[in-house]
Amino acid sequence: MRILVSNDDGYLAPGIRALAQALAGIAEITVAAPDRNRSGASNSLTLDRPLSVVRHPDGVWSLDGTPTDCVHVALTGLMEHEPDMVVSGINAGANLGDDVLYSGTVAAAMEGRFLGRPAMAVSLCAYEPDHLDTAARVALHLVGRLCRQPLPADTILNVNVPAVPWSELRGWQVTRLGHRHKAEPAVCTRDPRGRPIWWIGPAGAESDAGPGTDFQAIREHCVSVTPIQVDLTRHAALDTVARWLDAPA
């Protein structure tokens, strides 16, 4: 089996190293990741310039682009053989609820849809790498399950792992995405020359975060496994919008 590993924290991040090492025992691993932290890049592609690709002595590829760039280039030109799966992570910090709209980690997994096989994004719900071994073990377990029991081809798994030792995990939950309140206000400061500069504010607090959500699973120290898809169509609203269009103006 061949697995393409990517992330949005950069090719030197401890999380991607732990993930590649864990999966190397069951598959041939190719790592293609940004050359620096590209958190929040979402599904963006770099279309206004060429991408620089560097292969490092350990065989890891780094690109001066987004996570989506990395997976796209790897799948459509860089790799000699098409991989069987894309696994993205291990992200430093949770990707819960609305986070998936911005997450480069999730976007890298989404780009794996070109394979026609399930893909996975794995995040550790802490910014310190104290329990990367727990997240790596979760990823290894789920990849093994996908090999033995494949899911539908359009399924992307968004996996969030509590930052606790493996022995303290309280189970696994299949969850839906919760929701956050709107983000905190952007923060205005000034650069050394007195010009205004702006920092994006922190993500909003939990809003829809009750039973069945990814937020609740993490609070209960359970692994959250959320199936997501690329199709953004709100199918339940098709008839409503059709009637709205047909109604007299």
Coordinates of N, CA and C in Angstrom, one line a residue:
M1 N 0.8 -1.2 0.0 CA 0.0 0.0 0.0 C 0.9 1.2 0.0
R2 N 0.4 2.3 -0.7 CA 1.1 3.6 -0.8 C 0.2 4.6 -0.2
I3 N 0.8 5.5 0.7 CA 0.1 6.5 1.4 C 0.8 7.8 1.2
L4 N 0.1 8.9 0.7 CA 0.6 10.2 0.7 C 0.3 10.9 2.0
V5 N 1.3 11.5 2.6 CA 1.1 12.2 3.9 C 1.4 13.7 3.7
S6 N 0.5 14.5 4.2 CA 0.7 16.0 4.1 C 0.1 16.6 5.3
N7 N 0.2 18.0 5.4 CA -0.3 18.7 6.5 C -0.4 20.2 6.2
D8 N -0.7 21.0 7.2 CA -0.6 22.5 6.9 C 0.3 23.2 7.9
D9 N 0.9 22.4 8.8 CA 1.9 23.0 9.8 C 3.3 23.0 9.2
G10 N 3.5 22.4 8.1 CA 4.9 22.4 7.5 C 5.6 21.1 7.6
Y11 N 6.5 20.9 6.7 CA 7.2 19.6 6.6 C 8.1 19.2 7.8
L12 N 8.4 20.3 8.6 CA 9.3 20.0 9.8 C 8.5 19.9 11.1
A13 N 7.1 20.0 11.0 CA 6.3 19.9 12.2 C 6.4 18.5 12.8
P14 N 6.4 18.4 14.2 CA 6.5 17.1 14.8 C 5.3 16.2 14.5
G15 N 4.2 16.8 14.2 CA 3.0 16.0 13.9 C 3.1 15.2 12.7
I16 N 3.6 15.7 11.6 CA 3.7 15.0 10.3 C 4.8 13.9 10.4
R17 N 5.8 14.2 11.2 CA 6.9 13.2 11.4 C 6.4 12.0 12.1
A18 N 5.6 12.3 13.2 CA 5.0 11.2 14.0 C 4.0 10.4 13.2
L19 N 3.3 11.0 12.3 CA 2.3 10.3 11.5 C 3.0 9.5 10.5
A20 N 4.0 10.0 9.8 CA 4.7 9.2 8.7 C 5.4 8.0 9.4
Q21 N 6.0 8.2 10.5 CA 6.7 7.1 11.2 C 5.7 6.0 11.6
A22 N 4.5 6.4 12.1 CA 3.5 5.4 12.5 C 3.0 4.6 11.3
L23 N 2.8 5.3 10.2 CA 2.2 4.6 9.0 C 3.3 3.8 8.2
A24 N 4.6 4.1 8.4 CA 5.6 3.5 7.7 C 5.7 2.0 7.9
G25 N 5.1 1.5 9.0 CA 5.1 0.1 9.3 C 4.1 -0.7 8.5
I26 N 3.2 0.0 7.9 CA 2.2 -0.7 7.1 C 2.1 -0.3 5.6
A27 N 2.9 0.7 5.2 CA 2.7 1.2 3.9 C 4.0 1.9 3.5
E28 N 4.1 2.1 2.1 CA 5.2 2.9 1.6 C 4.7 4.4 1.7
I29 N 5.5 5.2 2.3 CA 5.0 6.6 2.7 C 5.8 7.6 1.8
T30 N 5.0 8.5 1.2 CA 5.5 9.7 0.6 C 5.0 10.9 1.3
V31 N 5.9 11.8 1.7 CA 5.5 13.0 2.4 C 5.7 14.2 1.5
A32 N 4.7 15.0 1.3 CA 4.7 16.2 0.5 C 3.9 17.3 1.3
A33 N 4.6 18.3 1.8 CA 4.0 19.3 2.7 C 4.6 20.7 2.5
P34 N 3.9 21.7 3.0 CA 4.4 23.0 2.8 C 5.7 23.3 3.5
D35 N 6.5 24.2 2.9 CA 7.8 24.5 3.5 C 7.8 25.3 4.7
R36 N 6.6 25.8 5.1 CA 6.4 26.6 6.3 C 4.9 26.4 6.8
N37 N 4.6 26.9 7.9 CA 3.2 26.8 8.5 C 2.2 27.5 7.5
R38 N 1.2 26.8 7.1 CA 0.2 27.3 6.2 C -1.2 27.1 6.8
S39 N -1.3 27.1 8.1 CA -2.5 26.9 8.8 C -3.5 28.0 8.3
G40 N -4.8 27.5 8.1 CA -5.8 28.4 7.7 C -5.9 28.7 6.2
A41 N -5.1 27.9 5.4 CA -5.0 28.1 3.9 C -6.2 27.6 3.2
S42 N -7.0 26.7 3.9 CA -8.2 26.1 3.3 C -7.9 25.4 2.0
N43 N -8.8 25.5 1.0 CA -8.6 24.7 -0.2 C -7.9 25.5 -1.3
S44 N -7.2 26.5 -0.9 CA -6.6 27.4 -1.9 C -5.5 26.8 -2.8
L45 N -5.5 27.1 -4.0 CA -4.4 26.7 -5.0 C -3.6 27.9 -5.4
T46 N -2.3 27.7 -5.6 CA -1.5 28.8 -6.1 C -1.5 28.8 -7.6
L47 N -2.1 29.8 -8.2 CA -2.3 29.9 -9.7 C -1.5 31.0 -10.3
D48 N -0.9 31.9 -9.5 CA -0.3 33.1 -10.1 C 1.2 33.0 -10.2
R49 N 1.8 31.9 -9.9 CA 3.2 31.7 -10.0 C 3.6 30.2 -9.9
P50 N 4.7 29.8 -10.4 CA 5.1 28.4 -10.3 C 5.5 28.1 -8.8
L51 N 5.5 26.8 -8.5 CA 5.8 26.3 -7.2 C 7.2 25.7 -7.2
S52 N 7.9 26.0 -6.1 CA 9.3 25.5 -5.9 C 9.1 24.2 -5.1
V53 N 9.7 23.1 -5.6 CA 9.6 21.8 -4.9 C 11.0 21.4 -4.6
V54 N 11.2 21.0 -3.3 CA 12.6 20.6 -2.8 C 12.4 19.2 -2.2
R55 N 13.3 18.3 -2.6 CA 13.4 17.0 -2.0 C 14.6 17.0 -1.0
H56 N 14.3 16.7 0.2 CA 15.3 16.7 1.3 C 16.0 15.4 1.4
P57 N 17.1 15.3 2.1 CA 17.9 14.1 2.2 C 17.1 12.9 2.7
D58 N 16.1 13.2 3.6 CA 15.3 12.1 4.1 C 14.2 11.6 3.2
G59 N 14.1 12.2 2.0 CA 13.1 11.8 1.0 C 11.8 12.6 1.1
V60 N 11.7 13.5 2.1 CA 10.5 14.3 2.2 C 10.5 15.5 1.2
W61 N 9.3 15.7 0.6 CA 9.2 16.8 -0.4 C 8.6 18.0 0.3
S62 N 9.1 19.2 0.1 CA 8.5 20.4 0.6 C 8.2 21.3 -0.6
L63 N 7.1 22.1 -0.5 CA 6.7 23.0 -1.6 C 6.4 24.3 -1.0
D64 N 6.7 25.4 -1.7 CA 6.4 26.7 -1.2 C 5.0 27.1 -1.6
G65 N 4.0 26.3 -1.2 CA 2.6 26.6 -1.5 C 1.7 26.1 -0.4
T66 N 0.5 25.9 -0.7 CA -0.5 25.5 0.3 C -0.6 24.0 0.4
P67 N -1.3 23.5 1.4 CA -1.5 22.1 1.6 C -2.2 21.5 0.3
T68 N -3.2 22.2 -0.2 CA -3.8 21.7 -1.4 C -2.9 21.6 -2.6
D69 N -2.0 22.7 -2.7 CA -0.9 22.6 -3.7 C -0.1 21.3 -3.6
C70 N 0.3 21.0 -2.4 CA 1.2 19.9 -2.1 C 0.5 18.6 -2.6
V71 N -0.7 18.4 -2.2 CA -1.4 17.1 -2.6 C -1.7 17.1 -4.1
H72 N -2.1 18.2 -4.6 CA -2.4 18.3 -6.0 C -1.2 18.0 -6.9
V73 N 0.0 18.6 -6.6 CA 1.2 18.4 -7.3 C 1.7 17.0 -7.2
A74 N 1.6 16.4 -5.9 CA 2.0 15.1 -5.7 C 1.2 14.1 -6.5
L75 N -0.1 14.3 -6.5 CA -1.0 13.3 -7.2 C -0.9 13.4 -8.7
T76 N -0.7 14.6 -9.2 CA -0.8 14.8 -10.7 C 0.6 14.9 -11.4
G77 N 1.7 14.8 -10.6 CA 2.9 14.9 -11.3 C 4.2 14.4 -10.6
L78 N 4.1 14.6 -9.3 CA 5.4 14.4 -8.5 C 5.6 12.9 -8.2
M79 N 4.5 12.2 -7.9 CA 4.7 10.8 -7.5 C 4.7 9.9 -8.8
E80 N 5.6 8.9 -8.7 CA 5.7 8.0 -9.9 C 4.5 7.0 -9.9
H81 N 4.0 6.6 -8.7 CA 2.9 5.7 -8.6 C 1.8 6.4 -7.8
E82 N 0.6 6.3 -8.3 CA -0.5 6.9 -7.5 C -0.7 6.2 -6.2
P83 N -0.9 7.0 -5.1 CA -1.0 6.4 -3.8 C -2.4 5.8 -3.6
D84 N -2.6 5.0 -2.6 CA -3.9 4.4 -2.3 C -4.7 5.2 -1.4
M85 N -4.1 6.2 -0.7 CA -4.8 7.0 0.3 C -4.0 8.2 0.6
V86 N -4.7 9.3 1.0 CA -4.1 10.5 1.5 C -4.5 10.7 3.0
V87 N -3.4 10.8 3.8 CA -3.7 11.1 5.2 C -3.0 12.4 5.6
S88 N -3.7 13.3 6.2 CA -3.2 14.6 6.5 C -3.1 14.8 8.0
G89 N -2.0 15.4 8.5 CA -1.8 15.7 9.9 C -0.4 15.3 10.3
I90 N -0.2 15.1 11.6 CA -1.2 15.3 12.7 C -1.2 16.8 13.0
N91 N -2.3 17.4 12.9 CA -2.4 18.9 13.1 C -2.2 19.2 14.5
A92 N -1.5 20.3 14.8 CA -1.3 20.9 16.1 C -2.5 21.8 16.4
G93 N -3.5 21.3 17.1 CA -4.7 22.0 17.4 C -5.9 21.3 16.8
A94 N -7.1 21.5 17.4 CA -8.3 20.9 16.9 C -8.8 21.4 15.6
N95 N -9.5 20.6 14.9 CA -10.3 21.1 13.7 C -11.7 20.6 13.9
L96 N -12.4 21.4 14.7 CA -13.8 21.0 15.1 C -14.8 22.0 14.6
G97 N -16.0 21.5 14.2 CA -17.1 22.4 13.8 C -16.6 23.2 12.6
D98 N -16.9 24.5 12.7 CA -16.6 25.4 11.5 C -15.1 25.5 11.2
D99 N -14.2 25.0 12.0 CA -12.8 25.0 11.7 C -12.5 24.4 10.4
V100 N -13.3 23.4 10.0 CA -13.0 22.7 8.7 C -13.1 23.6 7.5
L101 N -13.8 24.7 7.6 CA -13.9 25.6 6.5 C -12.6 26.3 6.2
Y102 N -11.8 26.4 7.2 CA -10.5 27.2 7.1 C -9.3 26.2 7.1
S103 N -9.5 25.0 7.6 CA -8.3 24.2 7.9 C -7.6 23.7 6.6
G104 N -6.3 24.0 6.6 CA -5.4 23.4 5.5 C -5.3 21.9 5.7
T105 N -5.3 21.4 6.9 CA -5.2 20.0 7.2 C -6.3 19.2 6.5
V106 N -7.5 19.7 6.8 CA -8.7 19.1 6.2 C -8.7 19.2 4.6
A107 N -8.2 20.4 4.2 CA -8.2 20.6 2.7 C -7.2 19.7 2.0
A108 N -6.1 19.3 2.7 CA -5.2 18.4 2.1 C -5.9 17.0 1.9
A109 N -6.6 16.6 2.9 CA -7.4 15.4 2.8 C -8.4 15.4 1.7
M110 N -9.1 16.6 1.6 CA -10.1 16.8 0.6 C -9.6 16.6 -0.8
E111 N -8.3 17.1 -1.0 CA -7.7 17.1 -2.3 C -7.5 15.6 -2.8
G112 N -7.5 14.7 -1.8 CA -7.3 13.3 -2.1 C -8.5 12.7 -2.8
R113 N -9.6 13.5 -2.9 CA -10.8 13.0 -3.6 C -10.5 12.6 -5.0
F114 N -9.4 13.1 -5.6 CA -9.0 12.7 -7.0 C -8.7 11.2 -7.0
L115 N -8.3 10.7 -5.9 CA -8.0 9.2 -5.9 C -9.2 8.4 -6.0
G116 N -10.4 8.9 -5.7 CA -11.6 8.0 -5.7 C -11.6 7.1 -4.5
R117 N -10.8 7.4 -3.5 CA -10.7 6.6 -2.3 C -10.9 7.4 -1.1
P118 N -11.2 6.8 0.1 CA -11.4 7.7 1.3 C -10.0 8.3 1.7
A119 N -10.1 9.5 2.3 CA -9.0 10.2 2.8 C -9.3 10.6 4.2
M120 N -8.2 11.0 4.9 CA -8.4 11.3 6.3 C -7.6 12.5 6.8
A121 N -8.1 13.3 7.7 CA -7.4 14.4 8.3 C -7.4 14.1 9.8
V122 N -6.2 14.2 10.4 CA -6.1 13.9 11.9 C -5.6 15.1 12.6
S123 N -6.2 15.5 13.7 CA -5.8 16.6 14.5 C -5.7 16.2 15.9
L124 N -4.7 16.7 16.6 CA -4.6 16.6 18.1 C -5.1 17.8 18.7
C125 N -6.0 17.7 19.7 CA -6.7 18.9 20.2 C -5.8 19.6 21.3
A126 N -4.6 19.9 20.9 CA -3.7 20.7 21.7 C -2.6 21.2 20.8
Y127 N -2.0 22.3 21.2 CA -0.9 22.9 20.4 C 0.5 22.4 20.8
E128 N 0.5 21.7 22.0 CA 1.8 21.1 22.5 C 1.8 19.7 22.0
P129 N 2.9 19.2 21.6 CA 3.0 17.8 21.1 C 3.2 16.7 22.1
D130 N 2.6 16.9 23.3 CA 2.8 16.0 24.4 C 2.2 14.6 24.1
H131 N 1.2 14.5 23.4 CA 0.5 13.2 23.2 C 0.3 12.9 21.7
L132 N 1.4 13.2 20.9 CA 1.3 12.9 19.5 C 1.3 11.4 19.3
D133 N 1.8 10.6 20.2 CA 1.8 9.1 20.1 C 0.4 8.6 20.1
T134 N -0.5 9.3 20.9 CA -1.9 8.9 20.9 C -2.6 9.1 19.6
A135 N -2.4 10.3 19.0 CA -2.9 10.6 17.7 C -2.4 9.7 16.6
A136 N -1.1 9.4 16.7 CA -0.5 8.5 15.7 C -1.1 7.1 15.8
R137 N -1.3 6.7 17.0 CA -1.9 5.3 17.1 C -3.3 5.3 16.6
V138 N -4.1 6.4 16.8 CA -5.4 6.5 16.3 C -5.4 6.5 14.8
A139 N -4.5 7.2 14.2 CA -4.4 7.2 12.7 C -4.1 5.8 12.2
L140 N -3.1 5.2 12.8 CA -2.7 3.8 12.4 C -3.9 2.9 12.5
H141 N -4.7 3.0 13.5 CA -5.8 2.1 13.7 C -6.9 2.3 12.6
L142 N -7.2 3.6 12.3 CA -8.2 3.9 11.3 C -7.8 3.6 9.9
V143 N -6.5 3.8 9.6 CA -6.0 3.4 8.3 C -6.1 1.9 8.1
G144 N -5.8 1.2 9.1 CA -5.9 -0.3 9.1 C -7.4 -0.7 8.8
R145 N -8.3 0.0 9.5 CA -9.7 -0.3 9.3 C -10.2 0.0 7.8
L146 N -9.7 1.1 7.3 CA -10.0 1.5 5.9 C -9.5 0.5 4.9
C147 N -8.3 -0.1 5.2 CA -7.8 -1.1 4.3 C -8.6 -2.4 4.3
R148 N -9.1 -2.7 5.5 CA -9.8 -4.0 5.6 C -11.3 -3.8 5.2
Q149 N -11.8 -2.6 5.6 CA -13.2 -2.3 5.3 C -13.4 -0.9 4.7
P150 N -13.2 -0.8 3.4 CA -13.2 0.5 2.7 C -14.6 1.2 2.9
L151 N -14.6 2.5 3.0 CA -15.8 3.3 3.1 C -16.1 3.8 1.6
P152 N -17.3 4.4 1.4 CA -17.6 4.9 0.1 C -16.5 5.9 -0.4
A153 N -16.3 5.9 -1.7 CA -15.2 6.7 -2.3 C -15.2 8.1 -2.0
D154 N -16.4 8.7 -1.7 CA -16.5 10.2 -1.5 C -16.4 10.5 0.0
T155 N -16.0 9.6 0.8 CA -16.0 9.8 2.3 C -14.6 10.4 2.7
I156 N -14.6 11.5 3.4 CA -13.4 12.0 4.0 C -13.6 12.0 5.5
L157 N -12.7 11.4 6.3 CA -12.8 11.4 7.7 C -12.1 12.5 8.4
N158 N -12.8 13.3 9.1 CA -12.2 14.4 9.9 C -12.1 13.8 11.4
V159 N -10.8 13.6 11.8 CA -10.6 12.9 13.0 C -9.9 13.9 14.0
N160 N -10.5 14.0 15.2 CA -10.0 14.8 16.3 C -9.7 13.9 17.5
V161 N -8.5 14.1 18.0 CA -8.0 13.2 19.1 C -7.8 14.0 20.4
P162 N -8.4 13.6 21.5 CA -8.1 14.3 22.7 C -6.6 14.3 23.1
A163 N -6.1 15.3 23.7 CA -4.7 15.4 24.1 C -4.5 14.7 25.4
V164 N -4.6 13.4 25.4 CA -4.4 12.5 26.6 C -3.7 11.3 26.2
P165 N -3.1 10.6 27.2 CA -2.5 9.3 26.9 C -3.5 8.3 26.3
W166 N -3.0 7.4 25.5 CA -3.8 6.3 24.9 C -4.7 5.7 26.0
S167 N -4.1 5.4 27.1 CA -4.9 4.7 28.2 C -6.0 5.4 28.7
E168 N -6.0 6.8 28.5 CA -7.1 7.6 29.0 C -8.2 7.9 28.0
L169 N -8.1 7.4 26.8 CA -9.2 7.6 25.8 C -10.4 6.8 26.3
R170 N -11.5 7.4 26.2 CA -12.8 6.8 26.7 C -13.6 6.2 25.6
G171 N -13.1 6.1 24.4 CA -13.8 5.4 23.3 C -13.7 6.2 22.0
W172 N -14.6 5.8 21.1 CA -14.6 6.4 19.8 C -16.0 6.8 19.5
Q173 N -16.3 8.0 18.9 CA -17.6 8.4 18.6 C -17.7 8.9 17.1
V174 N -18.7 8.5 16.4 CA -19.0 9.0 15.1 C -19.8 10.3 15.4
T175 N -19.4 11.4 14.9 CA -20.0 12.7 15.2 C -20.3 13.5 14.0
R176 N -21.1 14.5 14.2 CA -21.4 15.6 13.2 C -20.6 16.8 13.6
L177 N -20.4 17.7 12.7 CA -19.7 18.9 12.9 C -20.6 19.8 13.8
G178 N -20.0 20.4 14.9 CA -20.7 21.4 15.7 C -20.6 22.7 15.0
H179 N -20.9 23.8 15.8 CA -20.8 25.1 15.2 C -20.2 26.0 16.3
R180 N -19.5 27.1 15.9 CA -19.0 28.1 16.8 C -19.8 29.4 16.7
H181 N -19.7 30.2 17.7 CA -20.2 31.6 17.5 C -19.2 32.3 16.5
K182 N -19.6 33.5 16.1 CA -18.7 34.2 15.2 C -17.4 34.5 15.8
A183 N -16.4 34.7 15.0 CA -15.0 34.9 15.5 C -14.9 36.1 16.3
E184 N -13.9 36.2 17.2 CA -13.6 37.4 18.0 C -13.2 38.5 17.0
P185 N -13.3 39.7 17.5 CA -13.0 40.9 16.6 C -11.5 40.8 16.1
A186 N -11.2 41.3 14.9 CA -9.8 41.4 14.5 C -9.1 42.5 15.4
V187 N -7.8 42.3 15.6 CA -7.1 43.1 16.5 C -6.2 44.1 15.7
C188 N -6.4 45.4 16.0 CA -5.6 46.4 15.3 C -4.4 46.8 16.1
T189 N -3.2 46.7 15.6 CA -2.0 47.3 16.2 C -1.3 48.1 15.2
R190 N 0.0 48.5 15.6 CA 0.7 49.4 14.6 C 2.1 48.8 14.4
D191 N 2.6 48.9 13.2 CA 4.0 48.4 13.0 C 5.0 49.5 13.5
P192 N 6.3 49.2 13.4 CA 7.3 50.1 13.9 C 7.3 51.5 13.3
R193 N 6.6 51.6 12.1 CA 6.5 52.9 11.5 C 5.2 53.6 11.7
G194 N 4.4 53.0 12.6 CA 3.2 53.6 13.0 C 2.0 53.3 12.1
R195 N 2.2 52.5 11.1 CA 1.1 52.1 10.2 C 0.2 51.1 10.9
P196 N -1.1 51.1 10.7 CA -2.0 50.1 11.3 C -1.8 48.8 10.6
I197 N -1.8 47.7 11.4 CA -1.8 46.3 11.0 C -2.8 45.6 11.7
W198 N -3.3 44.5 11.1 CA -4.5 43.8 11.7 C -4.1 42.3 11.9
W199 N -4.5 41.8 13.0 CA -4.4 40.3 13.3 C -5.8 39.8 13.3
I200 N -6.0 38.6 12.6 CA -7.3 37.9 12.7 C -7.5 37.5 14.1
G201 N -8.7 37.7 14.6 CA -9.1 37.4 15.9 C -9.2 35.9 16.2
P202 N -9.3 35.5 17.4 CA -9.4 34.1 17.7 C -10.8 33.5 17.2
A203 N -10.8 32.2 17.0 CA -12.1 31.6 16.7 C -13.1 31.8 17.7
G204 N -14.4 31.7 17.3 CA -15.5 31.9 18.3 C -15.6 30.8 19.2
A205 N -16.3 31.0 20.3 CA -16.5 30.0 21.3 C -17.6 29.0 20.8
E206 N -17.7 27.8 21.4 CA -18.6 26.8 21.0 C -20.1 27.3 21.1
S207 N -20.8 27.0 20.1 CA -22.3 27.3 20.1 C -23.1 26.1 20.1
D208 N -23.2 25.4 18.9 CA -23.8 24.1 18.8 C -22.8 23.1 19.1
A209 N -22.8 22.6 20.4 CA -21.7 21.7 20.8 C -22.2 20.6 21.7
G210 N -23.5 20.2 21.5 CA -24.1 19.3 22.4 C -23.8 17.8 22.0
P211 N -24.6 16.9 22.6 CA -24.5 15.5 22.3 C -24.5 15.2 20.8
G212 N -23.6 14.4 20.3 CA -23.5 14.0 18.9 C -22.5 14.8 18.1
T213 N -22.1 16.0 18.7 CA -21.1 16.8 18.0 C -19.7 16.4 18.3
D214 N -18.8 16.9 17.4 CA -17.4 16.6 17.6 C -16.9 17.3 18.9
F215 N -17.4 18.5 19.2 CA -17.0 19.2 20.4 C -17.3 18.3 21.7
Q216 N -18.5 17.8 21.7 CA -18.9 17.0 22.9 C -18.0 15.7 23.0
A217 N -17.7 15.1 21.9 CA -16.8 13.9 22.0 C -15.5 14.2 22.6
I218 N -14.9 15.3 22.2 CA -13.6 15.7 22.7 C -13.7 16.0 24.2
R219 N -14.7 16.7 24.6 CA -14.9 17.0 26.1 C -15.0 15.7 26.9
E220 N -15.5 14.6 26.3 CA -15.7 13.3 26.9 C -14.4 12.5 26.8
H221 N -13.4 13.0 26.2 CA -12.1 12.3 26.0 C -12.3 11.1 25.1
C222 N -13.2 11.3 24.1 CA -13.4 10.3 23.0 C -12.8 10.8 21.7
V223 N -12.3 9.9 20.9 CA -11.9 10.2 19.5 C -13.1 10.6 18.7
S224 N -13.1 11.7 18.1 CA -14.2 12.2 17.2 C -13.9 11.8 15.8
V225 N -14.8 11.1 15.1 CA -14.6 10.7 13.7 C -15.9 11.2 13.0
T226 N -15.6 12.3 12.2 CA -16.7 12.9 11.4 C -16.6 12.7 9.9
P227 N -17.5 12.0 9.3 CA -17.5 11.8 7.9 C -17.9 13.1 7.2
I228 N -17.1 13.7 6.3 CA -17.5 14.9 5.6 C -17.3 14.6 4.1
Q229 N -17.8 15.6 3.3 CA -17.8 15.4 1.8 C -17.5 16.7 1.1
V230 N -17.1 16.7 -0.1 CA -16.7 17.9 -0.9 C -18.0 18.5 -1.4
D231 N -19.0 17.8 -1.7 CA -20.3 18.3 -2.3 C -20.9 19.3 -1.3
L232 N -20.9 20.6 -1.6 CA -21.5 21.6 -0.7 C -23.0 21.8 -0.9
T233 N -23.6 21.1 -1.9 CA -25.0 21.4 -2.2 C -25.9 21.1 -1.0
R234 N -26.8 22.0 -0.7 CA -27.8 21.8 0.3 C -29.0 21.1 -0.4
H235 N -28.9 19.8 -0.5 CA -29.9 19.1 -1.2 C -31.3 19.3 -0.7
A236 N -31.5 19.4 0.6 CA -32.8 19.6 1.2 C -33.5 20.9 0.8
A237 N -32.7 21.9 0.3 CA -33.2 23.2 -0.1 C -33.5 23.3 -1.6
L238 N -33.2 22.3 -2.3 CA -33.4 22.4 -3.8 C -34.8 22.8 -4.2
D239 N -35.8 22.1 -3.6 CA -37.2 22.3 -3.9 C -37.6 23.7 -3.5
T240 N -37.2 24.1 -2.3 CA -37.5 25.4 -1.7 C -37.0 26.5 -2.6
V241 N -35.8 26.4 -3.1 CA -35.2 27.5 -3.9 C -35.9 27.4 -5.3
A242 N -36.2 26.3 -5.8 CA -36.9 26.2 -7.1 C -38.3 26.9 -7.0
R243 N -39.0 26.7 -5.9 CA -40.3 27.4 -5.8 C -40.1 28.9 -5.6
W244 N -39.0 29.3 -5.0 CA -38.7 30.7 -4.8 C -38.4 31.4 -6.1
L245 N -37.7 30.6 -7.0 CA -37.4 31.2 -8.3 C -38.6 31.3 -9.1
D246 N -39.6 30.3 -9.0 CA -40.7 30.3 -9.9 C -41.8 31.3 -9.4
A247 N -41.7 31.7 -8.2 CA -42.8 32.6 -7.7 C -42.7 34.0 -8.4
P248 N -43.9 34.6 -8.5 CA -43.9 36.0 -9.1 C -43.0 36.9 -8.3
A249 N -42.3 37.8 -9.0 CA -41.4 38.7 -8.4 C -42.2 39.8 -7.7

